[in-house]
Short mmCIF file of C-alpha atoms in Angstrom, two decimals:
data_model
loop_
_atom_site.label_atom_id
_atom_site.label_comp_id
_atom_site.label_asym_id
_atom_site.label_seq_id
_atom_site.Cartn_x
_atom_site.Cartn_y
_atom_site.Cartn_z
CA MET X 1 78.14 108.09 109.24
CA LEU X 2 81.77 106.39 107.62
CA LEU X 3 84.28 108.78 108.85
CA ASP X 4 88.41 108.55 109.01
CA THR X 5 90.72 110.48 111.62
CA PHE X 6 91.18 113.18 108.92
CA GLY X 7 87.59 113.92 108.82
CA ARG X 8 86.78 112.76 105.14
CA ARG X 9 83.18 111.07 104.80
CA ALA X 10 82.44 108.56 102.89
CA VAL X 11 79.17 108.60 100.85
CA ASP X 12 80.34 106.63 97.54
CA LEU X 13 80.09 102.91 97.79
CA ARG X 14 81.59 101.07 94.83
CA VAL X 15 80.41 97.46 94.89
CA SER X 16 82.14 95.02 92.98
CA LEU X 17 79.71 92.09 91.80
CA THR X 18 81.93 89.86 90.18
CA ASP X 19 85.96 89.42 89.55
CA ARG X 20 85.12 87.85 86.34
CA CYS X 21 85.37 89.87 82.60
CA ASN X 22 84.89 88.93 79.27
CA LEU X 23 87.79 91.02 77.66
CA ARG X 24 91.66 90.45 78.84
CA CYS X 25 92.60 94.24 78.21
CA THR X 26 96.55 93.89 78.57
CA TYR X 27 96.88 96.21 81.42
CA CYS X 28 94.54 94.52 83.65
CA MET X 29 94.87 90.83 83.30
CA PRO X 30 96.71 87.95 81.43
CA GLU X 31 95.47 86.49 78.34
CA GLU X 32 94.47 83.47 79.84
CA GLY X 33 92.54 84.81 82.42
CA LEU X 34 92.86 84.42 86.14
CA GLN X 35 92.10 82.03 88.58
CA TRP X 36 88.48 83.56 89.43
CA LEU X 37 86.45 83.62 93.07
CA ALA X 38 84.88 80.18 93.82
CA LYS X 39 80.69 80.88 93.74
CA PRO X 40 80.55 80.30 97.82
CA GLU X 41 83.30 82.99 98.58
CA LEU X 42 80.54 85.23 96.45
CA LEU X 43 78.52 87.37 98.13
CA THR X 44 74.99 86.59 97.43
CA ASP X 45 72.36 88.41 95.69
CA GLU X 46 70.81 88.55 99.14
CA GLU X 47 73.69 89.37 101.17
CA ILE X 48 74.69 92.48 98.53
CA VAL X 49 71.08 93.82 98.88
CA ARG X 50 71.71 93.49 102.82
CA LEU X 51 74.89 95.42 102.81
CA VAL X 52 74.21 98.14 100.08
CA THR X 53 71.29 99.19 102.69
CA LEU X 54 73.10 98.72 105.70
CA ALA X 55 75.15 101.23 103.72
CA VAL X 56 72.03 103.66 102.61
CA ARG X 57 70.39 103.51 105.47
CA ASP X 58 72.69 103.79 108.34
CA LEU X 59 76.26 104.65 107.76
CA GLY X 60 75.11 107.89 104.87
CA VAL X 61 75.98 106.52 101.75
CA GLN X 62 74.16 108.73 99.00
CA GLU X 63 75.76 107.24 95.79
CA VAL X 64 76.36 103.45 94.98
CA ARG X 65 78.10 102.08 91.95
CA PHE X 66 78.19 98.48 90.37
CA THR X 67 81.79 97.42 88.94
CA GLY X 68 83.32 94.30 89.03
CA GLY X 69 85.27 92.14 86.86
CA GLU X 70 82.55 93.42 84.49
CA PRO X 71 79.43 93.63 86.30
CA LEU X 72 76.81 92.40 83.36
CA LEU X 73 78.23 89.19 84.03
CA ARG X 74 76.17 89.03 87.04
CA PRO X 75 72.65 87.03 86.64
CA GLY X 76 71.22 88.58 89.32
CA LEU X 77 72.07 92.00 88.12
CA VAL X 78 68.58 93.51 87.19
CA GLY X 79 67.10 92.29 90.64
CA ILE X 80 70.33 93.86 92.54
CA VAL X 81 69.38 97.26 90.97
CA GLU X 82 65.56 97.42 91.45
CA ALA X 83 66.23 96.60 95.48
CA CYS X 84 68.57 98.80 96.16
CA ALA X 85 66.42 101.68 93.83
CA ALA X 86 63.62 100.79 96.38
CA LEU X 87 65.71 102.08 99.33
CA ASP X 88 64.96 105.11 101.42
CA PRO X 89 66.62 107.30 100.89
CA ARG X 90 67.22 106.55 97.25
CA PRO X 91 70.65 106.43 96.70
CA GLU X 92 72.28 107.41 93.52
CA LEU X 93 72.94 104.10 91.10
CA SER X 94 75.44 103.90 88.54
CA LEU X 95 77.37 100.76 86.56
CA THR X 96 80.96 100.94 85.55
CA THR X 97 80.80 98.35 82.64
CA ASN X 98 83.21 97.92 79.44
CA GLY X 99 79.86 97.94 77.36
CA ILE X 100 79.66 94.19 75.96
CA GLY X 101 76.20 92.91 76.77
CA LEU X 102 75.00 96.31 77.44
CA ALA X 103 72.73 96.78 73.84
CA ARG X 104 70.33 93.48 75.70
CA THR X 105 70.19 94.83 79.32
CA ALA X 106 70.44 98.67 78.98
CA ALA X 107 66.40 99.07 79.05
CA ALA X 108 65.76 96.72 81.88
CA LEU X 109 68.58 98.27 83.82
CA ARG X 110 66.97 101.55 83.40
CA SER X 111 63.76 100.07 84.12
CA ALA X 112 64.83 98.54 87.18
CA GLY X 113 66.24 102.15 88.47
CA LEU X 114 69.30 102.66 87.49
CA ASP X 115 70.63 105.84 86.87
CA ARG X 116 73.63 106.04 84.40
CA VAL X 117 76.75 104.04 82.80
CA ASN X 118 80.34 104.08 82.43
CA VAL X 119 81.47 102.60 79.81
CA SER X 120 85.09 101.77 78.97
CA LEU X 121 86.32 102.16 75.52
CA ASP X 122 89.91 102.99 75.18
CA THR X 123 89.80 102.92 70.86
CA LEU X 124 88.11 103.68 67.86
CA ASP X 125 89.61 101.36 65.74
CA GLU X 126 88.85 97.85 65.39
CA SER X 127 92.26 96.28 65.17
CA THR X 128 93.34 98.07 68.08
CA PHE X 129 90.91 97.24 70.30
CA GLN X 130 91.34 93.88 69.72
CA ALA X 131 95.23 94.18 70.17
CA LEU X 132 94.19 95.84 73.87
CA THR X 133 91.43 93.50 74.78
CA ARG X 134 92.40 90.22 72.98
CA ARG X 135 88.62 90.24 71.76
CA ARG X 136 86.68 90.53 68.72
CA ARG X 137 83.80 92.87 70.64
CA HIS X 138 84.28 96.19 69.75
CA HIS X 139 81.00 96.78 67.75
CA ASP X 140 79.40 95.38 71.15
CA VAL X 141 80.46 98.16 72.97
CA LEU X 142 79.73 100.45 70.39
CA ALA X 143 75.95 99.15 70.38
CA GLY X 144 76.13 99.09 73.85
CA LEU X 145 76.65 102.78 74.11
CA ALA X 146 73.77 103.38 71.73
CA ALA X 147 71.56 101.17 73.45
CA ALA X 148 72.39 103.09 76.99
CA GLU X 149 71.49 106.68 75.38
CA ALA X 150 68.22 105.16 73.97
CA ALA X 151 67.37 103.66 76.89
CA GLY X 152 68.07 107.19 79.04
CA LEU X 153 71.03 106.13 80.63
CA VAL X 154 72.32 109.54 80.94
CA PRO X 155 74.72 111.44 80.60
CA VAL X 156 76.38 108.57 78.96
CA LYS X 157 80.13 108.20 80.36
CA LEU X 158 83.03 107.01 78.44
CA ASN X 159 86.57 106.07 80.35
CA ALA X 160 89.79 105.66 77.91
CA VAL X 161 92.76 104.52 79.38
CA LEU X 162 96.23 105.60 76.87
CA MET X 163 99.19 103.40 76.12
CA ARG X 164 102.33 104.32 75.37
CA GLY X 165 102.98 102.99 71.61
CA VAL X 166 99.00 101.84 71.00
CA ASN X 167 96.86 104.24 71.17
CA GLU X 168 97.77 107.30 72.85
CA HIS X 169 98.04 109.54 69.47
CA GLU X 170 94.22 108.78 69.44
CA ALA X 171 93.39 110.81 72.42
CA PRO X 172 91.66 113.96 70.22
CA ASP X 173 90.20 111.57 67.88
CA LEU X 174 87.77 109.93 70.92
CA LEU X 175 87.13 113.50 72.25
CA GLY X 176 85.76 115.01 69.15
CA TRP X 177 83.73 111.55 68.78
CA CYS X 178 82.46 111.87 72.01
CA LEU X 179 82.17 115.57 71.93
CA GLU X 180 79.60 115.08 68.41
CA ARG X 181 77.45 112.26 70.56
CA GLY X 182 76.99 113.94 73.69
CA TYR X 183 79.18 111.10 75.59
CA GLU X 184 81.24 112.43 78.35
CA LEU X 185 85.24 111.68 78.05
CA ARG X 186 87.20 110.49 81.03
CA PHE X 187 90.61 109.72 80.49
CA ILE X 188 92.30 107.73 83.31
CA GLU X 189 95.89 107.26 83.98
CA GLN X 190 97.10 103.77 83.90
CA MET X 191 96.98 102.76 87.16
CA PRO X 192 99.24 100.12 89.08
CA LEU X 193 96.29 97.11 89.53
CA ASP X 194 97.34 94.69 86.73
CA ALA X 195 96.86 91.19 88.07
CA GLN X 196 100.79 90.26 86.63
CA HIS X 197 102.17 93.74 88.40
CA GLY X 198 103.78 94.99 84.87
CA TRP X 199 102.82 98.32 85.17
CA ASP X 200 105.91 100.66 84.62
CA ARG X 201 105.60 104.01 85.96
CA SER X 202 108.15 105.46 83.50
CA ALA X 203 105.98 104.27 80.62
CA MET X 204 102.31 105.61 81.84
CA ILE X 205 101.27 108.21 79.37
CA THR X 206 100.47 111.26 82.25
CA ALA X 207 97.87 113.46 82.91
CA GLU X 208 100.25 116.26 81.11
CA GLU X 209 100.67 114.36 77.84
CA ILE X 210 97.29 113.72 77.49
CA LEU X 211 96.17 117.59 77.99
CA GLU X 212 98.99 118.35 75.60
CA ARG X 213 98.08 116.46 72.70
CA LEU X 214 94.11 117.34 73.69
CA SER X 215 95.07 120.83 73.36
CA ALA X 216 96.58 120.61 69.80
CA ARG X 217 93.17 120.15 68.38
CA PHE X 218 90.66 122.39 71.27
CA THR X 219 90.78 124.80 73.24
CA LEU X 220 90.53 123.41 76.91
CA THR X 221 89.77 125.86 79.66
CA PRO X 222 89.95 124.17 83.07
CA GLU X 223 86.34 124.41 85.48
CA PRO X 224 86.61 126.35 88.68
CA SER X 225 88.27 124.17 91.37
CA ASP X 226 84.96 124.81 93.89
CA ARG X 227 83.14 122.51 91.33
CA ARG X 228 85.10 119.63 91.21
CA GLY X 229 84.07 118.63 95.12
CA ALA X 230 85.27 114.58 95.42
CA ALA X 231 85.13 113.87 92.13
CA PRO X 232 87.79 112.18 91.07
CA ALA X 233 88.21 113.86 87.48
CA GLU X 234 89.68 117.47 86.56
CA ARG X 235 87.50 118.89 84.13
CA TRP X 236 87.85 121.14 81.39
CA VAL X 237 85.39 122.88 78.93
CA VAL X 238 86.50 122.32 75.62
CA ASP X 239 86.02 125.31 72.44
CA GLY X 240 84.14 126.83 75.02
CA GLY X 241 81.41 124.60 75.75
CA PRO X 242 79.02 122.80 76.52
CA GLY X 243 81.52 119.95 75.99
CA ARG X 244 83.54 118.64 78.83
CA VAL X 245 86.91 116.39 79.43
CA GLY X 246 87.74 115.06 82.10
CA VAL X 247 91.59 113.75 83.21
CA ILE X 248 91.51 111.23 86.27
CA ALA X 249 94.94 111.74 87.06
CA SER X 250 95.20 108.92 89.96
CA VAL X 251 99.24 108.52 89.84
CA THR X 252 100.83 112.16 88.97
CA ARG X 253 97.84 113.96 90.78
CA PRO X 254 96.38 112.40 93.89
CA PHE X 255 92.89 113.29 94.67
CA CYS X 256 93.10 111.19 98.44
CA ARG X 257 92.32 114.74 100.22
CA ALA X 258 88.51 114.77 99.16
CA CYS X 259 88.24 111.23 98.76
CA ASP X 260 84.66 109.98 99.72
CA ARG X 261 84.39 106.36 98.83
CA THR X 262 84.32 103.35 100.63
CA ARG X 263 84.60 99.84 98.57
CA LEU X 264 82.96 96.61 98.83
CA THR X 265 84.67 93.50 96.82
CA ALA X 266 82.53 90.49 95.34
CA ASP X 267 83.76 88.79 98.37
CA GLY X 268 82.40 90.75 100.88
CA GLN X 269 85.86 92.98 101.75
CA ILE X 270 85.87 96.37 102.93
CA ARG X 271 88.27 98.47 101.02
CA ASN X 272 88.77 101.97 102.13
CA CYS X 273 91.24 103.22 99.62
CA LEU X 274 91.44 101.95 95.80
CA PHE X 275 95.30 100.58 96.77
CA ALA X 276 94.80 99.56 100.30
CA THR X 277 97.13 96.54 101.33
CA GLY X 278 94.51 95.68 103.73
CA GLU X 279 90.45 94.46 103.88
CA THR X 280 88.09 94.23 106.40
CA ASP X 281 85.82 90.93 106.04
CA LEU X 282 82.18 91.81 106.29
CA ARG X 283 81.17 88.06 104.68
CA THR X 284 82.58 86.10 107.50
CA ALA X 285 80.53 87.94 110.07
CA LEU X 286 77.30 88.38 108.38
CA ARG X 287 77.41 84.63 107.57
CA SER X 288 78.14 83.91 111.58
CA GLY X 289 74.91 85.93 112.03
CA ALA X 290 76.10 89.46 112.90
CA ASP X 291 73.28 91.81 113.41
CA ASP X 292 73.47 95.23 111.41
CA THR X 293 74.64 96.99 114.45
CA GLU X 294 77.78 94.66 114.45
CA LEU X 295 78.77 94.79 111.08
CA ALA X 296 77.95 98.99 111.21
CA ALA X 297 80.81 98.99 113.36
CA LEU X 298 83.09 96.70 111.52
CA TRP X 299 82.34 98.94 108.46
CA ARG X 300 83.01 102.23 110.53
CA ALA X 301 86.32 101.36 112.10
CA ALA X 302 87.73 100.01 108.70
CA MET X 303 87.19 103.57 107.29
CA TRP X 304 88.46 105.08 110.60
CA GLY X 305 91.84 103.49 109.55
CA LYS X 306 91.96 105.12 106.18
CA LYS X 307 95.46 106.88 105.71
CA ALA X 308 96.02 110.01 104.05
CA GLY X 309 97.04 109.08 100.85
CA ALA X 310 97.65 105.98 98.43
CA GLY X 311 101.12 107.10 98.48
CA ILE X 312 100.88 106.38 94.75
CA ASP X 313 103.32 109.30 93.86
CA GLN X 314 105.78 108.02 96.44
CA PRO X 315 108.90 105.81 95.30
CA ASP X 316 108.42 103.05 97.98
CA PHE X 317 104.67 102.64 97.06
CA HIS X 318 103.83 98.95 96.90
CA GLN X 319 101.31 97.56 94.87
CA PRO X 320 98.16 95.74 96.29
CA GLY X 321 98.09 91.83 95.81
CA ARG X 322 94.83 92.04 94.93
CA PRO X 323 94.30 93.44 90.86
CA MET X 324 91.50 95.33 89.71
CA SER X 325 88.86 92.51 88.47
CA ALA X 326 89.15 91.75 92.43
CA ILE X 327 88.93 94.68 93.90
CA GLY X 328 86.28 96.47 91.74
CA GLY X 329 87.25 100.09 89.91
#
């Protein structure tokens, strides 16, 4: 098992498959992009499958989510999913994506064993999408959502970040649109993981503001707290149900006490927290001939040292040096 000194058990593995992305979201990276990892620094498909196998077979991981960057840019994605779906015990497999390219890959991913997808979509307006992402790909995301549903990657979940002066007024429209289609919407507070370190706590749209905007149109009833478990989203029943909406308040309502996640970066580093300032290098050990017992010991030690909280709600919080695109969401 992967335990820490506070009794938390990590059963949810987030695997970043690449640091590259085909969007340039303003809250994530500069318009010119970043210095991407060189191919030799990235884990190979075989190395990823070996480490996921170790996590599931020997360390008690039950859920695996593939992230990026943009994971659909990974050429071997379908094969990685297929290999992980064949593990015993079989983990739950999901994917977080910007949706571009999902229209052409959803069916293959479902056939390979992917269970569901989380798609990022911050706006229903094409021009706002272009302003936020610096790309004209809004139609591709919508097509990807439809393809995911058609392929059976359900429930289709949407992640939305609201930016002050840009799209915060769209919160009720986004929720109404998702309710009509049976999508599950999650609003996420903007987090300090941008490459340019431009995050401003005072400018962030908070969970309270999001709920205030939604409540102006919908009746929100909080789900019982015992249903949340280790899920990052607090959820509300909308207008009596069956629709629901979630808010991930990573900044104003940290949920570190129930965190059950461990993270593997695209270059083979273990992170015990999204906001950690240190990492444990599995890639070097793996390529130096370490066996599974040695790799598992390194992974356990990395998780054992996990802090009680990320400290993001504290005034002395320091943003991690690596951006979201390198860490994986």
